[in-house]
Short mmCIF file of N, CA and C in Angstrom, two decimals:
data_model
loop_
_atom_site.label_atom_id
_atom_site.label_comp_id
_atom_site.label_asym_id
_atom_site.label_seq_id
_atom_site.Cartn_x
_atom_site.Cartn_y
_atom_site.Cartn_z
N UNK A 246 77.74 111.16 90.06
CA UNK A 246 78.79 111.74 89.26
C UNK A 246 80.14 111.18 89.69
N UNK A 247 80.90 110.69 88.71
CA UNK A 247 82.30 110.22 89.44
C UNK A 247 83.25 111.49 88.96
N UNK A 248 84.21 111.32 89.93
CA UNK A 248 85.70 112.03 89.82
C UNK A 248 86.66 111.16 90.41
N UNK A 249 87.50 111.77 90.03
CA UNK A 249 88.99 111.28 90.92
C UNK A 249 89.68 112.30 91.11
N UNK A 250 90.36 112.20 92.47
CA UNK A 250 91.00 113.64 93.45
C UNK A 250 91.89 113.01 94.34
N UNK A 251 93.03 113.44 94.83
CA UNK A 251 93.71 112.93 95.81
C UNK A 251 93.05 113.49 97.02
N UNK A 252 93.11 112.09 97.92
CA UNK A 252 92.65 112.24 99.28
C UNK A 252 93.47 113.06 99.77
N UNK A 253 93.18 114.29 100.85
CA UNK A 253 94.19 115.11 101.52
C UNK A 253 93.51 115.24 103.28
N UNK A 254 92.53 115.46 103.05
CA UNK A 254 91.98 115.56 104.84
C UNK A 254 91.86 113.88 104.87
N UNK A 255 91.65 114.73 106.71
CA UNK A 255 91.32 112.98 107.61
C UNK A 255 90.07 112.44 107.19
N UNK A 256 88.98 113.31 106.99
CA UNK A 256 87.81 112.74 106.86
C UNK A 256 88.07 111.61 105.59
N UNK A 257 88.47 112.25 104.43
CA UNK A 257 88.39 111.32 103.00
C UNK A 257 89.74 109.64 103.51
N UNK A 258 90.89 110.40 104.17
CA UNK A 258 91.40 109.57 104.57
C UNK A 258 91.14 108.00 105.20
N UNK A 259 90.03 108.29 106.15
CA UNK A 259 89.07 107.20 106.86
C UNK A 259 88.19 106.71 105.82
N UNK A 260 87.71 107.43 104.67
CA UNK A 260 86.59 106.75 104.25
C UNK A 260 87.59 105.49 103.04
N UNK A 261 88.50 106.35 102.74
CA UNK A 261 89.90 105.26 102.19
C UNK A 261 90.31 104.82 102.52
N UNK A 262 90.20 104.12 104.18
CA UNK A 262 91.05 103.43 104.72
C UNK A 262 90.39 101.83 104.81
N UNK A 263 88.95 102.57 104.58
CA UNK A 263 87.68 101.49 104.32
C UNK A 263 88.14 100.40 103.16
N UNK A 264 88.34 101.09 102.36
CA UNK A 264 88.45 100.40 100.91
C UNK A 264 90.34 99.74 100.73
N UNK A 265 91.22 100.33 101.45
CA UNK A 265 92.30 100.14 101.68
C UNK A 265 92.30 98.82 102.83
N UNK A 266 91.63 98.57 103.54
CA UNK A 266 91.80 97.56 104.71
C UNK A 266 91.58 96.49 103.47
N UNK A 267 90.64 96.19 102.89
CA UNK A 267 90.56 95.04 102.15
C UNK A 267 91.58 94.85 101.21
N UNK A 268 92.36 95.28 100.92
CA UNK A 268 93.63 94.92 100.01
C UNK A 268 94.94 94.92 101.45
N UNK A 269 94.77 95.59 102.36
CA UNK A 269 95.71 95.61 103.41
C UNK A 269 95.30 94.70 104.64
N UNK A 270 94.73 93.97 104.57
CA UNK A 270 93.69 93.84 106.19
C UNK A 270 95.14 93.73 107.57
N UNK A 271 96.23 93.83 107.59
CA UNK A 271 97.28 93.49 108.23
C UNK A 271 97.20 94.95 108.97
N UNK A 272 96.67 96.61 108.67
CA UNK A 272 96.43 97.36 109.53
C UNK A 272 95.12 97.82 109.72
N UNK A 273 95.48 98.29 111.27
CA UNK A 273 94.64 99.06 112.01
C UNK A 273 94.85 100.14 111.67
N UNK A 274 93.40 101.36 112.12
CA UNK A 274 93.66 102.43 111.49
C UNK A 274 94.59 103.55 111.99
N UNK A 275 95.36 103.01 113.15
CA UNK A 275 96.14 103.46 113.42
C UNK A 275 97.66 103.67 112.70
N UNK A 276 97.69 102.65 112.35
CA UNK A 276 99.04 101.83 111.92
C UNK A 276 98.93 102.75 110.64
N UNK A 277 97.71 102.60 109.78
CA UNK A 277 97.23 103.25 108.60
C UNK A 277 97.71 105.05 108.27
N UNK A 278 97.30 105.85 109.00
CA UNK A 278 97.60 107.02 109.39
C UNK A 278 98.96 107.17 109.89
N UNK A 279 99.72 106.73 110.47
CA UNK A 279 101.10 106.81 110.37
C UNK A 279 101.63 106.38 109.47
N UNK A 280 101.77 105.47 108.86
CA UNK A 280 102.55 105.00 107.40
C UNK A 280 102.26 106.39 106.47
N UNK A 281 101.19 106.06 106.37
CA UNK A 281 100.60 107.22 104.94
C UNK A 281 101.20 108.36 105.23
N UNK A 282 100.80 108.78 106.55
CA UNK A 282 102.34 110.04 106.77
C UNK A 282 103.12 110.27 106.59
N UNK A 283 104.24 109.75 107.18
CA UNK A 283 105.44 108.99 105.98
C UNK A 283 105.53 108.91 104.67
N UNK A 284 104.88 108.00 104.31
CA UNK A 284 105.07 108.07 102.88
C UNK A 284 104.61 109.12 102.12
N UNK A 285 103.99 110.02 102.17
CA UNK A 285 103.18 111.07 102.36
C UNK A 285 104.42 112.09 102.30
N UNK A 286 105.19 112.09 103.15
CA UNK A 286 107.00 113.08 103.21
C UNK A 286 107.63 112.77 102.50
N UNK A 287 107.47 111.39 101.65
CA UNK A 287 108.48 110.86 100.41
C UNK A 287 107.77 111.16 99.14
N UNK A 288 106.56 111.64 99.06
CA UNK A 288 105.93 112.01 97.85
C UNK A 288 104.91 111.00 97.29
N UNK A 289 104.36 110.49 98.04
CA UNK A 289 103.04 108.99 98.30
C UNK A 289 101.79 109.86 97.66
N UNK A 290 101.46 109.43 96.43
CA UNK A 290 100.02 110.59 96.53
C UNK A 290 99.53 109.37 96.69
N UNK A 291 97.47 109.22 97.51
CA UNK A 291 96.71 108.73 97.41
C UNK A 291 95.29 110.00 96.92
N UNK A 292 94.82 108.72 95.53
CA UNK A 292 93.81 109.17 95.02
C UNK A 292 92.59 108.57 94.91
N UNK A 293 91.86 108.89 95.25
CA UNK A 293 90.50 108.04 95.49
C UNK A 293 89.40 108.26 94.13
N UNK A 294 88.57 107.31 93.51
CA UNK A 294 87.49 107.32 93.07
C UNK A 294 86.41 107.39 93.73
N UNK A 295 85.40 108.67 92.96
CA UNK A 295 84.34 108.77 93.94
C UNK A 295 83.07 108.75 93.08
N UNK A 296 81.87 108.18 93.53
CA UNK A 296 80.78 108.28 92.61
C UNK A 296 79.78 109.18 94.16
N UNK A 297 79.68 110.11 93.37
CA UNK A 297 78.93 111.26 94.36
C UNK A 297 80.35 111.59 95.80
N UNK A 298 80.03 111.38 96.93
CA UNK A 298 81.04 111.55 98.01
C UNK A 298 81.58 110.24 98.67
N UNK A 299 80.85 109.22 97.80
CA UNK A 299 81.59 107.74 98.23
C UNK A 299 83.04 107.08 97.33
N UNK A 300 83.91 106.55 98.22
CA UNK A 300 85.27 106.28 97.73
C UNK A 300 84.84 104.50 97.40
N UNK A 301 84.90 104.75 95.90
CA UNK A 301 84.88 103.05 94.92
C UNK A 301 85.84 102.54 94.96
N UNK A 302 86.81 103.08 95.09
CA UNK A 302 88.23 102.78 94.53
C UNK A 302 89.16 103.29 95.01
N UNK A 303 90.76 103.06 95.38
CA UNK A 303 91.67 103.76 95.59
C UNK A 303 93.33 103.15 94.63
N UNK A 304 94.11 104.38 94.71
CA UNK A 304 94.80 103.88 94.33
C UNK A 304 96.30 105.23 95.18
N UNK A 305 97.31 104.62 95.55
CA UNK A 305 98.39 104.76 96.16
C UNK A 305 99.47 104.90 95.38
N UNK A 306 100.65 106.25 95.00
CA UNK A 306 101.70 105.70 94.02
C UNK A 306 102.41 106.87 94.46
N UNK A 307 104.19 106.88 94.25
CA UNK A 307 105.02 107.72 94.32
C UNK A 307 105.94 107.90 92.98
N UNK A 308 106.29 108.84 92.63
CA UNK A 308 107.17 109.30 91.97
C UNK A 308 108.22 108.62 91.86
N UNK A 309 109.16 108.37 90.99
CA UNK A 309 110.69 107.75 91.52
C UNK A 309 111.29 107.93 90.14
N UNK A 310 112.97 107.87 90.49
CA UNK A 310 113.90 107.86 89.79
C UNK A 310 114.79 106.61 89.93
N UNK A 311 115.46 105.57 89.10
CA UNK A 311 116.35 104.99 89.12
C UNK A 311 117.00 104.51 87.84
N UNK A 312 117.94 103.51 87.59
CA UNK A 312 118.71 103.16 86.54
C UNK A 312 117.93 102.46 85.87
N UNK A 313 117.13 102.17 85.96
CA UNK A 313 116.48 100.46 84.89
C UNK A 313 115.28 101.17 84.45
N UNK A 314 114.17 102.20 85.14
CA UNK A 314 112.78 102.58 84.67
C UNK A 314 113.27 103.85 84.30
N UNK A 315 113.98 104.59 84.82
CA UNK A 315 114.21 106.16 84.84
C UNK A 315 113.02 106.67 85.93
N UNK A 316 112.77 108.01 85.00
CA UNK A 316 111.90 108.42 85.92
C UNK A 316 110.28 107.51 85.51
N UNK A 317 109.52 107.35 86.95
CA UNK A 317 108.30 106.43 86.64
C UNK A 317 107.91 106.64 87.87
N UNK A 318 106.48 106.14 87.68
CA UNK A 318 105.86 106.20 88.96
C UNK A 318 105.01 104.26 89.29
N UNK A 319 105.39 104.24 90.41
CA UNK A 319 105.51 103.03 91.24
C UNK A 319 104.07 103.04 92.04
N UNK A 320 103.10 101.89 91.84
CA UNK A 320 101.84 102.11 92.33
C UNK A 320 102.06 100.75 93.44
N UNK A 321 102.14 101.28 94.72
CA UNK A 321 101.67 101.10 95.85
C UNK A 321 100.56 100.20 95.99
N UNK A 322 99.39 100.97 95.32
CA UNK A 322 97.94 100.16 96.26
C UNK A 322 96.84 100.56 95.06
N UNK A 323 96.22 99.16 94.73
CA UNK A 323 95.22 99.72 93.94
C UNK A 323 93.99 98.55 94.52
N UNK A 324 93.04 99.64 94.19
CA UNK A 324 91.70 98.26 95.04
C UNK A 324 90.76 98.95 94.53
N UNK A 325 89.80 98.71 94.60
CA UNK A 325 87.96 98.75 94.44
C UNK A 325 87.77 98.23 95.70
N UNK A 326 86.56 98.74 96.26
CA UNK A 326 85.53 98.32 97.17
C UNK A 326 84.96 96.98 96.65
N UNK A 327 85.22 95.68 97.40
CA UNK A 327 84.80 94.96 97.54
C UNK A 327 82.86 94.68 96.83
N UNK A 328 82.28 95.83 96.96
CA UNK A 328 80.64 95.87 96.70
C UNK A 328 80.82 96.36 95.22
N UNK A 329 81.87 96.97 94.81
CA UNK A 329 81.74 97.84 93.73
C UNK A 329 82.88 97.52 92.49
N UNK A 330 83.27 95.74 92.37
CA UNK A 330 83.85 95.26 91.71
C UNK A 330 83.21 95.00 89.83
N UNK A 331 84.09 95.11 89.07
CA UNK A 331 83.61 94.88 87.98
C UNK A 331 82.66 96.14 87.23
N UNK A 332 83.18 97.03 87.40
CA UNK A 332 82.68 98.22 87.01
C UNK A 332 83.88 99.26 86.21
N UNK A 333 84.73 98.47 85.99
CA UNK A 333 85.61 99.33 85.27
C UNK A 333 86.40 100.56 85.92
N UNK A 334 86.61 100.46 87.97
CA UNK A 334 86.57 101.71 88.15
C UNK A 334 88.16 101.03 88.62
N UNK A 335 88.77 100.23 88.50
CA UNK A 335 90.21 99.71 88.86
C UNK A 335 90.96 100.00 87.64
N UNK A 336 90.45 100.26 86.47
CA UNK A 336 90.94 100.22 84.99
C UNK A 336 90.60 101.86 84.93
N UNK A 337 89.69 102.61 85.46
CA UNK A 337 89.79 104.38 85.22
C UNK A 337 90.42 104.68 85.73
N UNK A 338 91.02 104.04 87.21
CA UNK A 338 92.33 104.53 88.32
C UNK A 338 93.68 104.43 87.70
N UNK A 339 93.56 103.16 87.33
CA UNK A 339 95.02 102.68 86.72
C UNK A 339 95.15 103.92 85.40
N UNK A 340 94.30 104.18 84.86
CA UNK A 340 94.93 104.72 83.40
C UNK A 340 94.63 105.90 83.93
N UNK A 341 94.25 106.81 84.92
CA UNK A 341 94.75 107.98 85.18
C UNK A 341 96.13 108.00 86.04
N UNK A 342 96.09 107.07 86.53
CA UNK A 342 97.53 106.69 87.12
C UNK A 342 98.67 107.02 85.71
N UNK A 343 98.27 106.41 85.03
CA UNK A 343 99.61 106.48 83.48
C UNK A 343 99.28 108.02 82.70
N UNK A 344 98.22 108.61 83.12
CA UNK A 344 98.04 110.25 82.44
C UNK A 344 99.02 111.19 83.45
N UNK A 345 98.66 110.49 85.10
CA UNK A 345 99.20 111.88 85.54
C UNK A 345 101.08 111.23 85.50
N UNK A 346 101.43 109.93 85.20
CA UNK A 346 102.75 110.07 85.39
C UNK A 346 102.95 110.48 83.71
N UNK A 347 102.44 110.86 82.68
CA UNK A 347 103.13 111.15 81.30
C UNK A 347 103.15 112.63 81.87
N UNK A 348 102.22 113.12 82.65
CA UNK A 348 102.43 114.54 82.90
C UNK A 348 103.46 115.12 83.58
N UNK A 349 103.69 114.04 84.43
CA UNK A 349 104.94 114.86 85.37
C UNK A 349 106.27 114.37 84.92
N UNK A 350 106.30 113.71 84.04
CA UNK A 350 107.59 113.16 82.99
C UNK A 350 108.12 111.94 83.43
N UNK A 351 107.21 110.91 83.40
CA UNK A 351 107.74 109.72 83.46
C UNK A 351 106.85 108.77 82.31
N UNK A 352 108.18 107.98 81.84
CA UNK A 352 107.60 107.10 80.76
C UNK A 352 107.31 105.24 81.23
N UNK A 353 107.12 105.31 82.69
CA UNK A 353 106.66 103.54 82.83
C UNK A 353 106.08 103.92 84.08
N UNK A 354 104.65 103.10 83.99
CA UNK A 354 103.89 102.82 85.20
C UNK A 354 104.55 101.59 85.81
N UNK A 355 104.66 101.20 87.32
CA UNK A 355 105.58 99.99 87.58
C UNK A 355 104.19 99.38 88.58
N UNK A 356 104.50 98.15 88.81
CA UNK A 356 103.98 97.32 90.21
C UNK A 356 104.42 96.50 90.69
N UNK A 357 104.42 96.36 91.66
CA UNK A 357 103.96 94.40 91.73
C UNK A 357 102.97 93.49 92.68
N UNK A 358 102.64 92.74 92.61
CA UNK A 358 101.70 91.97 92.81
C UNK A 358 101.69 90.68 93.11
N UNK A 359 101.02 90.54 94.61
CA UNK A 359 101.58 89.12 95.68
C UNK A 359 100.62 88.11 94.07
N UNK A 360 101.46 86.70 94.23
CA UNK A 360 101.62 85.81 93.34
C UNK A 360 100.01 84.76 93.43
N UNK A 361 99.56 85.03 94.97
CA UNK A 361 98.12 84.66 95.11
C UNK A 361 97.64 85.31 94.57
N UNK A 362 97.32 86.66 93.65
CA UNK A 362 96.43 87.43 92.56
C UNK A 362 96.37 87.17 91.77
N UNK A 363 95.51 86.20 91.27
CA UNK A 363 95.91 85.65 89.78
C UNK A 363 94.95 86.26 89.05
N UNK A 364 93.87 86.63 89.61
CA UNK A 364 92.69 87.39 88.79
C UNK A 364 93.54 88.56 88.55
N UNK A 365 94.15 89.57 89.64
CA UNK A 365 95.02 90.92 89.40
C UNK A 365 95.61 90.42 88.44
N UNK A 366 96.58 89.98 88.30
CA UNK A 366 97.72 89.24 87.23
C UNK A 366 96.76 89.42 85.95
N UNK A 367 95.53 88.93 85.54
CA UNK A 367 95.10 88.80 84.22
C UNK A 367 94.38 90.29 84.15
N UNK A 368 94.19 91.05 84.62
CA UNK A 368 93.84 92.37 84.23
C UNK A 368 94.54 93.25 84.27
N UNK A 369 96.05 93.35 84.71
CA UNK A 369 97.09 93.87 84.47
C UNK A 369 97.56 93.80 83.07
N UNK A 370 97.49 92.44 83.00
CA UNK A 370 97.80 92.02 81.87
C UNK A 370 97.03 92.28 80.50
N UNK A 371 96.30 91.52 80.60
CA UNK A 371 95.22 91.48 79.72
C UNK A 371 94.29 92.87 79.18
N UNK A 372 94.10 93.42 80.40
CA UNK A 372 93.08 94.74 80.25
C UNK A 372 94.33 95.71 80.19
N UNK A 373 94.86 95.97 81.01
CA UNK A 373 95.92 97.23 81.24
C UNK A 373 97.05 97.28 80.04
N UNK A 374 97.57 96.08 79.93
CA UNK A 374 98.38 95.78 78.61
C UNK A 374 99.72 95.98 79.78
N UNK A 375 99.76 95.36 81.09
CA UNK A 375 101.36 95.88 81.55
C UNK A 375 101.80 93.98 80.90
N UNK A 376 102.73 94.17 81.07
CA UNK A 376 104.60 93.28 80.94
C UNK A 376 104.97 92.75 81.99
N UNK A 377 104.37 91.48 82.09
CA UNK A 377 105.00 90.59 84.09
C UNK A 377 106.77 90.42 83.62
N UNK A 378 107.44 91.39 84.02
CA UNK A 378 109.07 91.64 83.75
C UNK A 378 110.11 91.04 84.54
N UNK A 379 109.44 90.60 86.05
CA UNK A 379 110.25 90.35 86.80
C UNK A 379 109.89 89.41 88.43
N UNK A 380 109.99 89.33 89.16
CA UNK A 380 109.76 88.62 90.57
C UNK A 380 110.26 89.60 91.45
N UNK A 381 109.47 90.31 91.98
CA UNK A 381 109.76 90.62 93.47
C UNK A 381 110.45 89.19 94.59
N UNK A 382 111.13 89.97 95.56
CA UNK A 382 112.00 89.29 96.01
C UNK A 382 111.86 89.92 97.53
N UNK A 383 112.26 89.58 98.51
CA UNK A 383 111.50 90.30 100.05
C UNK A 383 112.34 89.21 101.10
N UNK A 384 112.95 89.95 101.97
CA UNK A 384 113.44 88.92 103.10
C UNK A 384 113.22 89.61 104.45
N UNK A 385 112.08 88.84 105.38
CA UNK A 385 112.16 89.61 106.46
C UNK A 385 113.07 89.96 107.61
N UNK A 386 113.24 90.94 108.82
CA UNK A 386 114.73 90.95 108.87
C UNK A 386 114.36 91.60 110.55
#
């Protein structure tokens, strides 16, 4: 049976951190659990796909306000399990991603996406129907 629920305990946390290392591999699960905390105090929901009590999928996003989107919600982290690709469960995340932000009153889902994703890039595109609008920009410091 699938659902989708935001992760809230440690247990679901770890089993998402599984499916999160492969889109992140740069943390440990240490590193992992403190960030998410954090962001977590800024209004970070993480929501996991589950078929029975196993996490397929995750996806990471916060709330936000500014001048150019208004209010919208900004997705963080989206992945499938590596074993469990091509199943349509990156495309049920994403478009509950755009139900729960029409619910809480925002009219644009946002992202972005390192420029080595070119497969991401065409199902954003292509399947999701988003708008490549702009270039992220990043200077380390």
């Amino acid at each position: 049976m699938e659902s989708i629920r935001e992760i809230l305990n440690k247990e679901e946390m770890l089993k998402a951190f599984k499916v999160m290392k492969q889109l992140r591999p740069h943390l440990d699960e240490k590193e992992y659990f403190k960030l998410t905390e954090d962001m977590k105090k800024e209004g970070y929901k993480l929501f996991g796909l589950f078929i029975e009590e196993k996490i397929v999928a995750i996806t990471g996003f916060i709330k936000l306000t500014n001048l150019y989107y208004g209010k919208h919600v900004w997705v963080y982290d989206l992945v499938t399990d590596e074993n469990e690709r091509s199943k349509k469960y990156g495309e049920t995340l994403l478009s509950y991603v755009a139900k729960w932000a029409k619910e809480n009153d925002c009219k644009v889902v946002a992202l972005s996406s390192g420029l080595q994703r070119v497969e991401a890039h065409r199902f954003y595109e292509e399947k999701m129907c988003f708008d490549k609008t702009s270039y992220t920009f990043k200077k380390d410091i």
